[in-house]
CSV table of C-alpha atoms and ligand atoms in Angstrom, one decimal:
chain,number,residue,atom,x,y,z
A,1,MET,CA,138.9,201.0,60.9
A,2,LEU,CA,138.9,198.7,57.9
A,3,LEU,CA,135.7,197.8,56.1
A,4,PRO,CA,134.5,194.2,56.7
A,5,ASP,CA,134.9,191.8,53.7
A,6,HIS,CA,132.2,192.2,51.1
A,7,GLU,CA,131.6,191.9,47.4
A,8,PHE,CA,131.4,195.3,45.6
A,9,SER,CA,129.0,195.4,42.7
A,10,LYS,CA,128.5,198.4,40.3
A,11,PRO,CA,126.1,197.6,37.5
A,12,ALA,CA,125.9,200.0,34.6
A,13,ASN,CA,122.2,200.5,34.6
A,14,LEU,CA,119.0,200.3,36.7
A,15,GLN,CA,117.8,197.0,35.2
A,16,ASP,CA,121.0,195.2,36.0
A,17,SER,CA,121.0,196.7,39.5
A,18,LEU,CA,117.4,195.5,40.1
A,19,ALA,CA,118.4,192.0,38.9
A,20,LYS,CA,121.3,191.9,41.2
A,21,LEU,CA,119.1,193.1,44.1
A,22,ALA,CA,116.5,190.4,43.4
A,23,ASN,CA,118.9,187.5,42.7
A,24,THR,CA,121.4,187.9,45.5
A,25,SER,CA,121.0,185.3,48.3
A,26,GLY,CA,123.1,186.9,51.1
A,27,GLU,CA,122.5,190.3,52.7
A,28,ILE,CA,122.8,193.2,50.2
A,29,LYS,CA,123.0,196.9,50.9
A,30,LEU,CA,122.5,199.8,48.5
A,31,LEU,CA,125.3,202.2,48.4
A,32,ALA,CA,124.7,205.7,47.1
A,33,GLY,CA,127.0,208.5,48.3
A,34,GLY,CA,128.1,206.2,51.1
A,35,THR,CA,128.4,208.9,53.6
A,36,ASP,CA,126.3,206.9,56.1
A,37,VAL,CA,126.7,203.3,54.9
A,38,ILE,CA,130.5,203.3,54.9
A,39,PHE,CA,130.6,204.9,58.3
A,40,ASN,CA,128.2,202.3,59.7
A,41,MET,CA,130.1,199.4,58.1
A,42,ARG,CA,133.3,200.6,59.6
A,43,GLY,CA,131.5,200.6,63.0
A,44,ARG,CA,130.2,197.0,62.2
A,45,LEU,CA,126.6,198.2,62.6
A,46,PHE,CA,125.9,196.0,59.6
A,47,ASN,CA,128.1,193.7,57.5
A,48,PRO,CA,126.4,193.1,54.2
A,49,ASP,CA,127.7,190.4,51.9
A,50,VAL,CA,127.3,192.7,48.9
A,51,LEU,CA,127.5,196.4,48.5
A,52,LEU,CA,125.5,197.5,45.4
A,53,SER,CA,126.7,200.8,44.2
A,54,ILE,CA,123.8,202.9,42.6
A,55,SER,CA,125.1,206.4,42.9
A,56,GLU,CA,126.0,206.8,39.2
A,57,LEU,CA,123.0,205.1,37.6
A,58,PRO,CA,121.8,207.3,34.8
A,59,GLU,CA,118.2,206.5,35.6
A,60,LEU,CA,118.6,208.1,39.0
A,61,GLN,CA,119.8,211.4,37.7
A,62,GLY,CA,118.0,214.5,36.5
A,63,ILE,CA,116.2,217.6,37.9
A,64,GLU,CA,113.3,218.7,35.8
A,65,GLN,CA,109.8,220.1,35.6
A,66,LEU,CA,107.3,217.7,33.9
A,67,ALA,CA,104.7,218.9,31.4
A,68,ASP,CA,102.0,219.2,34.2
A,69,GLY,CA,104.3,221.3,36.3
A,70,THR,CA,105.4,218.4,38.7
A,71,VAL,CA,109.0,218.7,39.8
A,72,SER,CA,111.0,215.5,39.4
A,73,LEU,CA,114.3,215.0,41.3
A,74,GLY,CA,116.5,212.0,40.6
A,75,ALA,CA,117.2,210.0,43.7
A,76,GLY,CA,120.9,209.8,42.7
A,77,CYS,CA,121.4,213.6,42.5
A,78,ARG,CA,124.0,215.0,44.9
A,79,LEU,CA,122.7,217.4,47.6
A,80,THR,CA,125.1,220.1,46.4
A,81,GLU,CA,123.7,219.9,42.8
A,82,LEU,CA,120.2,220.0,44.2
A,83,GLU,CA,120.7,222.9,46.5
A,84,ARG,CA,122.2,225.0,43.6
A,85,HIS,CA,119.7,224.1,40.9
A,86,PRO,CA,117.6,227.0,39.6
A,87,LEU,CA,114.4,224.9,39.7
A,88,VAL,CA,115.1,223.9,43.4
A,89,ARG,CA,115.9,227.6,44.2
A,90,GLN,CA,112.3,228.4,43.3
A,91,TYR,CA,111.5,226.5,46.6
A,92,PRO,CA,113.7,228.2,49.1
A,93,GLY,CA,112.5,226.1,52.0
A,94,LEU,CA,113.5,222.9,50.1
A,95,ALA,CA,116.9,224.4,49.2
A,96,ALA,CA,117.4,225.2,52.9
A,97,GLY,CA,116.6,221.5,53.7
A,98,PHE,CA,119.4,220.4,51.3
A,99,ARG,CA,121.8,223.0,52.6
A,100,ALA,CA,121.1,221.9,56.2
A,101,VAL,CA,122.7,218.5,55.8
A,102,ALA,CA,126.1,218.1,57.3
A,103,SER,CA,129.0,220.0,55.6
A,104,ARG,CA,129.8,221.0,52.0
A,105,HIS,CA,132.2,218.0,51.7
A,106,VAL,CA,129.4,215.5,52.8
A,107,ARG,CA,126.8,217.2,50.5
A,108,ASN,CA,129.2,216.9,47.5
A,109,MET,CA,128.9,213.1,47.9
A,110,ALA,CA,125.6,212.5,49.6
A,111,THR,CA,122.5,211.9,47.5
A,112,LEU,CA,118.8,212.6,47.8
A,113,GLY,CA,117.9,208.8,47.9
A,114,GLY,CA,120.5,208.3,50.6
A,115,ASN,CA,119.1,211.1,52.7
A,116,LEU,CA,115.5,209.9,52.5
A,117,ASN,CA,116.5,206.3,53.2
A,118,LEU,CA,119.1,207.2,55.9
A,119,ASP,CA,119.2,204.5,58.5
A,120,THR,CA,117.6,205.5,61.8
A,121,ARG,CA,120.0,206.6,64.5
A,122,CYS,CA,120.2,205.5,68.1
A,123,TRP,CA,122.5,206.5,70.9
A,124,TYR,CA,122.9,202.9,71.8
A,125,ALA,CA,123.4,201.4,68.4
A,126,ASN,CA,125.5,204.1,66.6
A,127,GLN,CA,128.6,203.4,68.6
A,128,THR,CA,131.7,201.3,68.1
A,129,ALA,CA,131.3,197.5,68.0
A,130,GLU,CA,133.2,197.2,71.3
A,131,TRP,CA,130.8,199.7,73.0
A,132,ARG,CA,127.8,197.8,71.7
A,133,GLU,CA,129.1,194.4,72.9
A,134,ALA,CA,129.8,195.8,76.3
A,135,LYS,CA,126.2,197.2,76.6
A,136,GLY,CA,124.6,194.2,74.9
A,137,ARG,CA,122.8,194.0,71.6
A,138,CYS,CA,119.4,195.4,70.9
A,139,LEU,CA,116.5,195.2,68.4
A,140,LYS,CA,118.7,196.9,65.7
A,141,THR,CA,121.6,194.5,66.2
A,142,GLY,CA,119.8,191.2,66.5
A,143,LEU,CA,118.3,190.9,70.0
A,144,LYS,CA,114.7,191.5,71.2
A,145,VAL,CA,115.7,194.3,73.6
A,146,CYS,CA,115.4,198.0,73.4
A,147,HIS,CA,117.8,200.0,75.6
A,148,ALA,CA,116.0,203.3,74.9
A,149,ILE,CA,112.5,202.2,76.1
A,150,LYS,CA,112.8,198.9,78.0
A,151,SER,CA,109.3,197.8,77.4
A,152,SER,CA,109.3,198.5,73.7
A,153,ASP,CA,109.0,195.6,71.3
A,154,ILE,CA,109.9,197.8,68.3
A,155,CYS,CA,113.1,199.8,67.7
A,156,VAL,CA,112.6,203.5,68.5
A,157,ALA,CA,115.7,204.9,66.8
A,158,LEU,CA,115.3,208.3,65.3
A,159,ASN,CA,114.8,209.4,61.7
A,160,ALA,CA,117.5,212.1,61.2
A,161,SER,CA,116.9,213.1,57.6
A,162,ASP,CA,117.0,216.9,57.2
A,163,VAL,CA,115.5,216.7,53.8
A,164,ALA,CA,112.4,214.6,54.5
A,165,PRO,CA,110.5,217.3,56.5
A,166,ALA,CA,110.9,219.8,53.6
A,167,LEU,CA,109.7,217.4,51.0
A,168,LEU,CA,106.8,216.3,53.2
A,169,ALA,CA,105.8,219.9,53.5
A,170,LEU,CA,105.7,220.0,49.7
A,171,ASP,CA,103.5,216.9,49.7
A,172,ALA,CA,106.1,214.9,47.8
A,173,SER,CA,105.9,211.3,46.6
A,174,VAL,CA,108.7,208.8,45.9
A,175,VAL,CA,109.0,206.4,43.0
A,176,LEU,CA,110.3,202.9,43.7
A,177,ALA,CA,111.5,200.6,41.0
A,178,SER,CA,111.7,196.8,41.1
A,179,LEU,CA,111.9,194.1,38.4
A,180,LYS,CA,108.0,194.1,38.5
A,181,GLY,CA,107.9,197.8,37.5
A,182,GLU,CA,107.5,201.1,39.3
A,183,ARG,CA,105.2,202.2,42.1
A,184,THR,CA,104.6,205.7,43.6
A,185,VAL,CA,104.2,206.1,47.4
A,186,LYS,CA,103.3,209.4,49.2
A,187,LEU,CA,106.3,210.4,51.3
A,188,ALA,CA,103.7,210.8,54.1
A,189,ASP,CA,103.1,207.0,53.9
A,190,TYR,CA,106.7,206.0,53.3
A,191,TYR,CA,108.1,205.9,56.9
A,192,THR,CA,107.0,203.5,59.6
A,193,ASP,CA,107.2,203.5,63.5
A,194,ASP,CA,109.8,200.7,63.5
A,195,GLY,CA,113.4,201.9,63.6
A,196,VAL,CA,114.6,198.7,61.9
A,197,GLU,CA,112.2,198.4,59.0
A,198,HIS,CA,111.8,202.2,58.9
A,199,THR,CA,110.3,202.6,55.4
A,200,VAL,CA,107.8,200.6,53.3
A,201,ARG,CA,110.5,200.1,50.6
A,202,ARG,CA,110.7,196.4,49.8
A,203,PRO,CA,114.1,194.7,49.7
A,204,ASP,CA,113.9,194.3,45.9
A,205,GLU,CA,113.2,198.0,45.3
A,206,ILE,CA,115.3,201.1,44.6
A,207,MET,CA,114.1,204.6,45.0
A,208,VAL,CA,114.5,206.2,41.6
A,209,ARG,CA,113.0,209.7,41.9
A,210,VAL,CA,111.1,212.1,44.0
A,211,LEU,CA,108.1,214.1,42.7
A,212,PHE,CA,106.2,217.0,44.1
A,213,PRO,CA,103.4,219.2,42.7
A,214,LYS,CA,104.3,222.7,41.4
A,215,ASN,CA,103.1,225.3,43.9
A,216,SER,CA,103.8,228.8,45.1
A,217,ASP,CA,103.3,228.2,48.8
A,218,ARG,CA,105.7,229.8,51.3
A,219,MET,CA,107.8,227.6,53.4
A,220,ALA,CA,109.8,228.1,56.6
A,221,TYR,CA,112.6,225.6,57.4
A,222,ILE,CA,114.5,225.6,60.6
A,223,LYS,CA,117.2,223.1,61.9
A,224,GLU,CA,118.2,223.2,65.5
A,225,THR,CA,121.6,221.7,66.3
A,226,ALA,CA,124.1,221.8,69.2
A,227,ARG,CA,126.8,223.2,66.9
A,228,LYS,CA,126.5,225.1,63.6
A,229,GLY,CA,127.8,223.2,60.6
A,230,ASN,CA,128.5,219.5,60.6
A,231,ASP,CA,125.9,218.1,63.0
A,232,PHE,CA,122.7,216.0,63.1
A,233,ALA,CA,119.7,218.0,64.3
A,234,TYR,CA,118.1,218.1,67.7
A,235,ALA,CA,115.0,218.9,65.7
A,236,THR,CA,114.0,220.2,62.3
A,237,ILE,CA,110.8,221.8,61.1
A,238,ALA,CA,109.3,222.6,57.7
A,239,ALA,CA,106.1,224.6,57.6
A,240,SER,CA,104.3,225.6,54.4
A,241,ALA,CA,101.2,227.6,53.7
A,242,ASP,CA,99.4,229.2,50.7
A,243,GLY,CA,98.2,232.9,50.9
A,244,GLN,CA,100.0,236.0,52.2
A,245,GLY,CA,100.5,237.5,55.6
A,246,GLN,CA,98.1,236.1,58.2
A,247,GLN,CA,95.7,234.7,55.5
A,248,CYS,CA,96.1,231.0,54.6
A,249,SER,CA,94.0,227.9,54.2
A,250,ARG,CA,96.4,225.1,53.1
A,251,VAL,CA,99.0,224.5,55.8
A,252,ARG,CA,101.5,221.7,56.3
A,253,ILE,CA,103.7,221.4,59.4
A,254,VAL,CA,106.4,218.7,59.7
A,255,LEU,CA,108.8,218.0,62.5
A,256,GLY,CA,111.9,215.8,62.0
A,257,SER,CA,114.6,214.2,64.0
A,258,LEU,CA,112.4,213.8,67.1
A,259,THR,CA,110.9,210.3,66.5
A,260,THR,CA,111.3,207.2,64.3
A,261,ARG,CA,109.5,209.0,61.5
A,262,PRO,CA,109.1,212.6,60.5
A,263,VAL,CA,105.7,213.8,62.0
A,264,LEU,CA,103.1,215.6,60.0
A,265,LEU,CA,101.2,217.7,62.5
A,266,LEU,CA,97.7,217.5,61.1
A,267,LYS,CA,95.7,219.0,64.0
A,268,THR,CA,98.2,221.8,64.5
A,269,ALA,CA,98.0,222.7,60.9
A,270,THR,CA,94.2,222.5,60.9
A,271,VAL,CA,94.1,225.2,63.6
A,272,ILE,CA,96.1,227.6,61.4
A,273,GLY,CA,94.2,226.6,58.2
A,274,GLU,CA,90.9,227.5,60.0
A,275,ARG,CA,92.0,230.6,61.9
A,276,GLY,CA,95.0,232.0,60.0
A,277,LEU,CA,98.4,233.1,61.2
A,278,ASP,CA,97.4,235.6,63.9
A,279,ASP,CA,99.1,235.5,67.3
A,280,ALA,CA,96.2,233.8,69.1
A,281,ALA,CA,95.9,231.1,66.4
A,282,ILE,CA,99.6,230.4,66.6
A,283,GLU,CA,99.4,229.9,70.4
A,284,ALA,CA,96.3,227.7,70.0
A,285,ALA,CA,98.2,225.6,67.4
A,286,VAL,CA,101.3,225.3,69.7
A,287,THR,CA,99.1,223.7,72.4
A,288,GLU,CA,98.3,220.8,70.0
A,289,VAL,CA,101.9,219.9,69.2
A,290,ARG,CA,102.8,217.7,72.2
A,291,ASP,CA,99.8,215.3,71.8
A,292,GLU,CA,100.5,214.9,68.1
A,293,LEU,CA,104.1,213.8,68.7
A,294,GLY,CA,103.1,210.7,70.7
A,295,ALA,CA,105.7,208.9,72.8
A,296,LEU,CA,109.1,210.5,72.9
A,297,THR,CA,112.4,208.9,74.0
A,298,ASN,CA,115.5,210.2,75.8
A,299,LEU,CA,117.7,209.4,72.8
A,300,TYR,CA,120.3,212.1,72.3
A,301,THR,CA,118.2,214.7,74.2
A,302,PRO,CA,115.7,214.1,77.0
A,303,ALA,CA,112.1,213.5,76.1
A,304,ALA,CA,110.9,216.6,77.9
A,305,TYR,CA,113.4,218.7,75.9
A,306,LYS,CA,112.1,217.2,72.7
A,307,GLY,CA,108.5,218.2,73.6
A,308,ARG,CA,109.6,221.7,74.4
A,309,ILE,CA,111.8,222.2,71.3
A,310,ALA,CA,108.9,221.0,69.2
A,311,ARG,CA,106.6,223.6,70.6
A,312,VAL,CA,109.3,226.3,70.3
A,313,LEU,CA,110.0,225.4,66.7
A,314,VAL,CA,106.3,225.3,65.7
A,315,ARG,CA,105.9,228.9,67.1
A,316,LYS,CA,109.1,230.1,65.4
A,317,ALA,CA,108.3,228.6,62.0
A,318,LEU,CA,104.7,229.9,62.0
A,319,LEU,CA,105.9,233.4,62.9
A,320,GLN,CA,108.5,233.2,60.1
A,321,LEU,CA,105.9,231.9,57.7
A,322,ARG,CA,103.7,235.0,58.4
A,323,GLU,CA,106.5,237.3,57.2
A,324,LEU,CA,107.3,235.4,54.0
B,401,FAD,C1,129.8,213.9,59.5
B,401,FAD,C2,128.4,213.6,59.0
B,401,FAD,C3,127.4,214.4,59.3
B,401,FAD,C4,126.1,214.2,58.9
B,401,FAD,N1,125.2,215.1,59.1
B,401,FAD,C5,123.9,214.9,58.6
B,401,FAD,C6,122.9,215.9,58.8
B,401,FAD,O1,123.2,217.0,59.4
B,401,FAD,N2,121.7,215.7,58.3
B,401,FAD,C7,121.4,214.6,57.6
B,401,FAD,O2,120.2,214.4,57.2
B,401,FAD,N3,122.3,213.6,57.5
B,401,FAD,C8,123.6,213.8,57.9
B,401,FAD,N4,124.5,212.8,57.7
B,401,FAD,C9,124.1,211.5,57.2
B,401,FAD,C10,124.3,211.4,55.6
B,401,FAD,O3,125.5,211.9,55.3
B,401,FAD,C11,123.2,212.1,54.8
B,401,FAD,O4,122.0,211.7,55.3
B,401,FAD,C12,123.3,211.7,53.3
B,401,FAD,O5,122.3,212.5,52.6
B,401,FAD,C13,123.1,210.3,53.0
B,401,FAD,O6,123.2,210.1,51.6
B,401,FAD,P1,124.2,209.1,50.9
B,401,FAD,O7,123.9,209.2,49.5
B,401,FAD,O8,125.6,209.3,51.3
B,401,FAD,O9,123.6,207.7,51.5
B,401,FAD,P2,124.3,206.3,51.8
B,401,FAD,O10,125.2,206.4,52.9
B,401,FAD,O11,124.9,205.8,50.5
B,401,FAD,O12,123.0,205.5,52.1
B,401,FAD,C14,122.1,205.8,53.2
B,401,FAD,C15,121.0,204.7,53.3
B,401,FAD,O13,120.1,204.9,52.2
B,401,FAD,C16,120.0,203.8,51.4
B,401,FAD,N5,119.8,204.2,50.0
B,401,FAD,C17,120.7,205.1,49.3
B,401,FAD,N6,120.2,205.4,48.1
B,401,FAD,C18,119.0,204.7,48.0
B,401,FAD,C19,118.0,204.6,47.0
B,401,FAD,N7,118.1,205.3,45.8
B,401,FAD,N8,116.9,203.8,47.2
B,401,FAD,C20,116.8,203.1,48.4
B,401,FAD,N9,117.7,203.2,49.4
B,401,FAD,C21,118.8,204.0,49.2
B,401,FAD,C22,121.3,203.0,51.7
B,401,FAD,O14,121.1,201.6,51.4
B,401,FAD,C23,121.4,203.3,53.1
B,401,FAD,O15,120.6,202.5,53.9
B,401,FAD,C24,125.8,213.0,58.2
B,401,FAD,C25,126.9,212.1,57.9
B,401,FAD,C26,128.2,212.4,58.3
B,401,FAD,C27,129.2,211.4,58.0
């Protein structure tokens, strides 16, 4: 299907891109690798007046370790470049998160910023325009109706980023630039419960880089899909811990692709942080999972399945973590 009419803009630097973003009156959409945006525009999920290409901005490139040990990843870096980089390879759980996305072809184009800002997905909205018209619009497409949860006044589409859970387990932050300057936001505070405005990024901002503190924690990363290869997840998990064997005190457990935002399981992690990674503690932690997830939808998989796979993945990830 042809793309809808639009203006294509590709400024040479970040400053000009931010100026274009701030001074355009119609709807404007950032375009990085385009692996999701172009697909959705062909499906008429959105029809921006302007596509602002940012994938080759020099200010969004670079993978480096800063003087204090912090790791800095440019938001415009391609996932293939990231997954292969020696600095990223020091964090095998993160490299697994990059490798989990789609196929090699997609990862050659797709960027880190595009993955972290991936528009939320819904079984009712991510369809052809004809399908959507037949069913009727929803909160994502201009009406105050949710087909997934009839009583919901906010969109409950799912966050399907495979990379976000791994970066959350590393306690990452994102740097957002606008004409007013830069601000840093913890990734844990970046996502919202609203599938339409699903991040706290303001319309005049561009994500420029991702930062996470140097650490030597172990991390287990698992992605569960219907088919191996080119598929969105039924669920993902990233679990990290300090220490060795059963001994640990600092634990982070993050589930992705089950709700509108990736979920940091704080109570579940506290059980392991206090009791360690023995079998009884792992089973006690698993019992906390369902409550921490909150309301679940039947989008793509039934809610009961989502609850079950979450518990299964937490157990699996914690058992793996113990062996790392
Ligand atoms: C066949 C197929 C399979 C896929 N499978 C997976 C999968 O398994 N897992 C997965 O996670 N994804 C998957 N995807 C979705 C997508 O390819 C990836 O998430 C990819 O990383 C998106 O990156 P991109 O650079 O192409 O983003 P784009 O499509 O260019 O942009 C995605 C969103 O991010 C915004 N954006 C981009 N860069 C920035 C920035 N720097 N600052 C602020 N906003 C920004 C855009 O405006 C847009 O809203 C799949 C896509 C396809 C086509």
